[in-house]
mmCIF file of C-alpha atoms in Angstrom:
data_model
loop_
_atom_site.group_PDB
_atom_site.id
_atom_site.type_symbol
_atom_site.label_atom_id
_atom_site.label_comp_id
_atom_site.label_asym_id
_atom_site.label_seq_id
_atom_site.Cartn_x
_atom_site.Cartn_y
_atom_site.Cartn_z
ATOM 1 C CA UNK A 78 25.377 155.039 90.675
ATOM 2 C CA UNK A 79 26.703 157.926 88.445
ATOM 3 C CA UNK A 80 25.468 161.563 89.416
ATOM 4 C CA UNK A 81 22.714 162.858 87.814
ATOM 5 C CA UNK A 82 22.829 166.309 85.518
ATOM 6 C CA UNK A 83 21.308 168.101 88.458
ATOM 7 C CA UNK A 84 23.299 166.756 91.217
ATOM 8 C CA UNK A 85 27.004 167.858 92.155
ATOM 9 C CA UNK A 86 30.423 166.259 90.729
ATOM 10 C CA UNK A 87 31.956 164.331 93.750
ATOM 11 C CA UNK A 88 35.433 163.060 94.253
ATOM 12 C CA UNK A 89 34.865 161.068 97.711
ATOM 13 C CA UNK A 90 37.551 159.180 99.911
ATOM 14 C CA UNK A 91 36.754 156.592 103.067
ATOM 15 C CA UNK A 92 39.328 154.787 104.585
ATOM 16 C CA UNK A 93 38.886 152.388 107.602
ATOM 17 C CA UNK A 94 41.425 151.712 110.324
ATOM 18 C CA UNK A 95 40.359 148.794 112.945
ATOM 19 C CA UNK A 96 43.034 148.563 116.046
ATOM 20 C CA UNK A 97 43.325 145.950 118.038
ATOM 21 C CA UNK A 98 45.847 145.143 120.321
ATOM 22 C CA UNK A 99 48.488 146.928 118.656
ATOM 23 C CA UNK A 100 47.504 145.424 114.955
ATOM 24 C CA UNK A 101 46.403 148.200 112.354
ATOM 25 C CA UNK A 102 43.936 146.725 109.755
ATOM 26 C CA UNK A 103 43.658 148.981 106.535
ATOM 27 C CA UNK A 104 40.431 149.532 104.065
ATOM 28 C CA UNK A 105 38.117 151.900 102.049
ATOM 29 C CA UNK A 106 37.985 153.255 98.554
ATOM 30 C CA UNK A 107 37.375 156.398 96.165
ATOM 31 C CA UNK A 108 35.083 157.566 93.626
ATOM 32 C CA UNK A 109 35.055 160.070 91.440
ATOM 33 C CA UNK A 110 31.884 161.342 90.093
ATOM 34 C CA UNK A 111 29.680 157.741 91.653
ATOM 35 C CA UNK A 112 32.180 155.988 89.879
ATOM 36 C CA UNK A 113 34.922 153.392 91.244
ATOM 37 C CA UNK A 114 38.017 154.725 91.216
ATOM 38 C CA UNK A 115 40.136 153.281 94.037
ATOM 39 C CA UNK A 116 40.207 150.301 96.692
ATOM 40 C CA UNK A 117 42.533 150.035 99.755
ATOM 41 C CA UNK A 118 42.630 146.605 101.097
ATOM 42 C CA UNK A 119 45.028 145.675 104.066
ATOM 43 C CA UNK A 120 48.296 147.520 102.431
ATOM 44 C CA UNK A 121 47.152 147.090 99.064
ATOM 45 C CA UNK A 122 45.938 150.098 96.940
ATOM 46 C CA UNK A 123 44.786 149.449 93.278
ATOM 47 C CA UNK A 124 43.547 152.047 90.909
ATOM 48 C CA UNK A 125 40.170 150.716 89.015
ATOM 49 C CA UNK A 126 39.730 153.815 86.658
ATOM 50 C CA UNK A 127 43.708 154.264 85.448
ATOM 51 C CA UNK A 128 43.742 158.066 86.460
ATOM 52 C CA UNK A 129 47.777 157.639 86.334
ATOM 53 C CA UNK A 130 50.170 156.136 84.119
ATOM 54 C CA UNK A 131 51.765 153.116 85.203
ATOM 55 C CA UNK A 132 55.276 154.493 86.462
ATOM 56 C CA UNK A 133 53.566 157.035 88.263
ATOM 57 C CA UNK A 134 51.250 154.447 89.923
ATOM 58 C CA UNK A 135 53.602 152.291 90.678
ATOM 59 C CA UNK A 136 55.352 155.404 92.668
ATOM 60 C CA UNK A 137 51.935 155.969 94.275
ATOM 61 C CA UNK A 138 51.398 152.613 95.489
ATOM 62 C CA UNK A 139 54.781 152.893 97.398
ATOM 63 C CA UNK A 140 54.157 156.155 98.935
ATOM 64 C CA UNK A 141 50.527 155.037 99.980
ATOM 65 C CA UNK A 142 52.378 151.623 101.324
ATOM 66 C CA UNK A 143 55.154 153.950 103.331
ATOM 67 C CA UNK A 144 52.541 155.861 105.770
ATOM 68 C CA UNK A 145 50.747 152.884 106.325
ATOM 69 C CA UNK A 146 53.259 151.234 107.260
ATOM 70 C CA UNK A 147 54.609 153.801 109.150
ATOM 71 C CA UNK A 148 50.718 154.229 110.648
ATOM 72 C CA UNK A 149 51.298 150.800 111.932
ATOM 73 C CA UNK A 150 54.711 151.075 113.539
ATOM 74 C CA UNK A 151 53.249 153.891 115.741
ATOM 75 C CA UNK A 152 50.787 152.469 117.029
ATOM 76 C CA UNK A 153 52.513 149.308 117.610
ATOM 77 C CA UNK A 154 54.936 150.958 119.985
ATOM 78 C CA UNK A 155 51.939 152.789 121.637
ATOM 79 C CA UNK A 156 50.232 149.502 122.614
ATOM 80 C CA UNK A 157 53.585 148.257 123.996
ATOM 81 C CA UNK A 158 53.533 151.384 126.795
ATOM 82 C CA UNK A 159 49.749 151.356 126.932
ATOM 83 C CA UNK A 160 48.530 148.105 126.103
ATOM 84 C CA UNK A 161 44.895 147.955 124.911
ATOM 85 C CA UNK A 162 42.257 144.688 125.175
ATOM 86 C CA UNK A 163 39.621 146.492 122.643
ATOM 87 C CA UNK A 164 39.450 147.312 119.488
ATOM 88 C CA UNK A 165 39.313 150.781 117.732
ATOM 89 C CA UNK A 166 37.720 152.032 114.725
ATOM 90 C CA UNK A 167 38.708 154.893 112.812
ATOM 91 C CA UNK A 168 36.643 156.205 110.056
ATOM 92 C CA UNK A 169 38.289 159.301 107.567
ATOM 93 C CA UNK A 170 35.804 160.214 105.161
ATOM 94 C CA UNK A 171 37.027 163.350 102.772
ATOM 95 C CA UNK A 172 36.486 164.753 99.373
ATOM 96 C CA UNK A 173 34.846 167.694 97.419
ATOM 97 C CA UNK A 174 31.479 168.492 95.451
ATOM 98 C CA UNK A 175 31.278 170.840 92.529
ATOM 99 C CA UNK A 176 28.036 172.380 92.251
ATOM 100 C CA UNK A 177 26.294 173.240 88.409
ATOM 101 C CA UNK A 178 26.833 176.918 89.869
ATOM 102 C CA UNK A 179 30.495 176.454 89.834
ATOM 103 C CA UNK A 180 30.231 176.552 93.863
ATOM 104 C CA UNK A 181 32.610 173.543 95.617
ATOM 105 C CA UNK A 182 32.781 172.460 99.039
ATOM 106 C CA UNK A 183 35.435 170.443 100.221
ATOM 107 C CA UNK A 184 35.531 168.023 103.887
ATOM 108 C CA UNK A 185 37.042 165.978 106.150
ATOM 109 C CA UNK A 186 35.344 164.077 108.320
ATOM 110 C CA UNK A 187 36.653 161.552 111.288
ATOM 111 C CA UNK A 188 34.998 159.284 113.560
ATOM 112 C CA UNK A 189 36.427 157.115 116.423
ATOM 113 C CA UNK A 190 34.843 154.502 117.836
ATOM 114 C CA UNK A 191 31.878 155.196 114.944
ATOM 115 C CA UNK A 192 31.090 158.799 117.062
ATOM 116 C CA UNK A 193 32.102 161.949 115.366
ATOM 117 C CA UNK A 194 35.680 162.754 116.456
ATOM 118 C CA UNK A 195 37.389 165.064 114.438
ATOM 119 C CA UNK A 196 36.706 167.476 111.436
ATOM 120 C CA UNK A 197 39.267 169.821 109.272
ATOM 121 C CA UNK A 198 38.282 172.958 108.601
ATOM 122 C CA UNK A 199 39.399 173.580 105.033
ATOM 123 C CA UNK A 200 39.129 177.668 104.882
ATOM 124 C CA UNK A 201 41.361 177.867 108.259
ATOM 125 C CA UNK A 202 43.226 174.424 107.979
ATOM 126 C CA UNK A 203 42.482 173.766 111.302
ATOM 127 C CA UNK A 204 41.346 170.626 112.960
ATOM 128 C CA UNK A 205 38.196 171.059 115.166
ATOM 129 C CA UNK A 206 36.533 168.548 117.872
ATOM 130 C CA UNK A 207 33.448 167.431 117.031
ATOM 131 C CA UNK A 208 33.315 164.602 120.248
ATOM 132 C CA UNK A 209 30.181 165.816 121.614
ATOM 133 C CA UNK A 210 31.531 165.944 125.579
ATOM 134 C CA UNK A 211 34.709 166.577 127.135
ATOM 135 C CA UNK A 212 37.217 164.387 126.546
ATOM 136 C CA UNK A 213 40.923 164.599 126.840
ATOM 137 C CA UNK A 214 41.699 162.433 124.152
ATOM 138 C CA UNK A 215 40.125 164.442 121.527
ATOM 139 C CA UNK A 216 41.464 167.543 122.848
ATOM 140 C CA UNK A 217 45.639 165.961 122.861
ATOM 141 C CA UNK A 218 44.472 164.273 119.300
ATOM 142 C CA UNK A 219 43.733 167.809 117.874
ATOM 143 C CA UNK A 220 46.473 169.319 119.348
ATOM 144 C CA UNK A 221 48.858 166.579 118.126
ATOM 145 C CA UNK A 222 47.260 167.197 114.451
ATOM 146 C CA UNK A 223 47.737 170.872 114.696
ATOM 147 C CA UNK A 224 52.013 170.196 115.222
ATOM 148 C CA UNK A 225 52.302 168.919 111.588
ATOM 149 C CA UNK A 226 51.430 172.438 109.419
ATOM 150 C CA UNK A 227 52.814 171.135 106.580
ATOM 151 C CA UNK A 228 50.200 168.338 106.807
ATOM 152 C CA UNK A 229 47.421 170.618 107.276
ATOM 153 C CA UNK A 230 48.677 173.176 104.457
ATOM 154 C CA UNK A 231 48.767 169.836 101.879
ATOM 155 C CA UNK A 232 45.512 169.020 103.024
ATOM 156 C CA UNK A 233 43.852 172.362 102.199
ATOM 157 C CA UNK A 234 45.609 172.269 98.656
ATOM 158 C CA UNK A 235 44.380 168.833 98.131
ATOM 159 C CA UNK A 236 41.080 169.569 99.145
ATOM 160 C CA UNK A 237 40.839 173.100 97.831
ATOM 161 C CA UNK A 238 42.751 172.944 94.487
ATOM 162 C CA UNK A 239 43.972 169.419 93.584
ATOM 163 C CA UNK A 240 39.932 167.577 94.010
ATOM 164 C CA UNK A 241 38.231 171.006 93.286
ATOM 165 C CA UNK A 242 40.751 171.118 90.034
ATOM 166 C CA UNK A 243 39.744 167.432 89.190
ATOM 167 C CA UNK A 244 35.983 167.756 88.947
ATOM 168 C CA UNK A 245 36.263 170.918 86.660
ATOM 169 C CA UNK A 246 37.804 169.058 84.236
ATOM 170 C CA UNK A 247 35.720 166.381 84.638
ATOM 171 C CA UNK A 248 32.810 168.466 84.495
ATOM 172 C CA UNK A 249 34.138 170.205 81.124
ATOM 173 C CA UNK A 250 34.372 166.725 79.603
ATOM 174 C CA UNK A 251 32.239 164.664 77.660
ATOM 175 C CA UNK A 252 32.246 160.708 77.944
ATOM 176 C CA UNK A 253 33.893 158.518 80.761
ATOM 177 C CA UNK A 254 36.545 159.532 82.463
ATOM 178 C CA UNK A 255 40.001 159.636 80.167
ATOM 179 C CA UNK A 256 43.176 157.551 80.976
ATOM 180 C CA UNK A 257 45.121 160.276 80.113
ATOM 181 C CA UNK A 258 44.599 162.229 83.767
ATOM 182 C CA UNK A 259 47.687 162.212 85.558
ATOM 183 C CA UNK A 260 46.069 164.390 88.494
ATOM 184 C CA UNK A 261 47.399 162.436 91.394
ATOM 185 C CA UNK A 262 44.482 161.134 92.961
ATOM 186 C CA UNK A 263 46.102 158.913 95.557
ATOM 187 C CA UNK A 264 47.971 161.880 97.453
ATOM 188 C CA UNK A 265 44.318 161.894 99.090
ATOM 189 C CA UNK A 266 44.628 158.425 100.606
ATOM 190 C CA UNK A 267 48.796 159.586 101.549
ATOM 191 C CA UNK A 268 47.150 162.696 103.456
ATOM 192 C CA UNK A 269 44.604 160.610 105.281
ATOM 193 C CA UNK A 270 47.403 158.602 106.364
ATOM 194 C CA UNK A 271 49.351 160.940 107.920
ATOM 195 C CA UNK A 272 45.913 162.588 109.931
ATOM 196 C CA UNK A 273 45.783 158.852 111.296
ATOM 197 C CA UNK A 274 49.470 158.806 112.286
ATOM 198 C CA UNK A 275 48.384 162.221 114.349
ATOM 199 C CA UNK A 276 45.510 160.849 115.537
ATOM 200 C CA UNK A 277 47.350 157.898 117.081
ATOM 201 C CA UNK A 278 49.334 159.578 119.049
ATOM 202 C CA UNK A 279 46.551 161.208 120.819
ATOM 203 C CA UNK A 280 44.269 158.520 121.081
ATOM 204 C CA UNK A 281 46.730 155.509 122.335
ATOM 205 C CA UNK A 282 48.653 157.860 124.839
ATOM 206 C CA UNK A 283 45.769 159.164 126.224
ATOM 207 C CA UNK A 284 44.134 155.701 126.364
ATOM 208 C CA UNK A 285 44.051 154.802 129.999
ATOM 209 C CA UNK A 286 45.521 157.786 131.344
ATOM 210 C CA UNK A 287 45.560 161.150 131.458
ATOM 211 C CA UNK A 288 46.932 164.133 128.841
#
């Protein structure tokens, strides 16, 4: 349902990885202000608000296509030196608010397994635990996240600039949401990716073993 008056702007991202037995299965969406934007389906990512012209969708759609593939090669070659009879679920949610007070608050939220794994701390871009015992695969996970600054430094931007950006000019227009954006929307869904390519590598080598 669109927000009301009262409530915040939102730009919101969830994206859903099952794992089983080596095989990555891809979904979620977007929506930008209770609104529809975006659906990911298997390797599949359509647009249902056209934010971005057609060329640069197009370019988009590859990029998004890349890392997931790329998602899925990794953890493909994981299963074959630590093979796995159970399936995993990885849950990224993301996004900012924009308050009426001109406020925003951006997050990043992961779960594993449908427990809270993983958060990014956007002021610091830092990834924190949030598994709430010990566990050596969330410690190797962050610590694996944390090698890629140029990951976390996008992701802060994104978070802090590029969705923060987006809802102010949403906010400062009147009507439904104009074709003519070209804010690129989909970088979110790119980032994401490349958290979960991170996260793999700490969750299916420390699978059955030690870090």
């Amino acid at each position: 349902c669109p927000a009301s008056p009262a409530a915040p702007l939102a730009f919101t991202m969830l994206q859903l990885t099952r794992v089983y037995k080596g095989n990555s299965v891809f979904r979620g969406n977007a929506s930008l202000n209770g609104q529809l934007s975006h659906v990911l389906e298997r390797n599949n990512v359509t647009q249902v608000i056209p934010l971005e012209s057609p060329d640069a969708w197009a370019r988009r759609q590859e990029e998004v296509f890349t890392y997931l593939e790329n998602f899925r090669q990794l953890v493909m070659l994981f299963n074959k030196e630590r093979p796995t009879n159970f399936t995993h679920h990885l849950c990224c949610h993301l996004g900012c608010r924009l308050y009426p007070n001109g406020t925003a608050q951006s997050f990043y939220e992961v779960t594993l397994n449908r427990t809270a794994f993983l958060s990014f701390h956007v002021p610091s871009a830092t990834w924190e635990q949030r598994w709430p015992r010990e566990l050596p695969v969330a410690a190797f996970a962050q610590q694996q996240l944390m090698k890629y600054p140029r990951t976390t430094q996008d992701l802060q931007y994104f978070l802090n600039t590029t969705c923060v950006s987006l809802l102010q000019a949403q906010s400062a227009r009147t009507g439904p949401v104009s074709g003519r954006s070209r804010t690129p929307l989909v970088l979110g869904l790119v980032l994401g990716s490349l958290g979960l390519l991170g996260m793999a590598l700490g969750i299916f080598l420390c699978t059955g073993g030690s870090c």
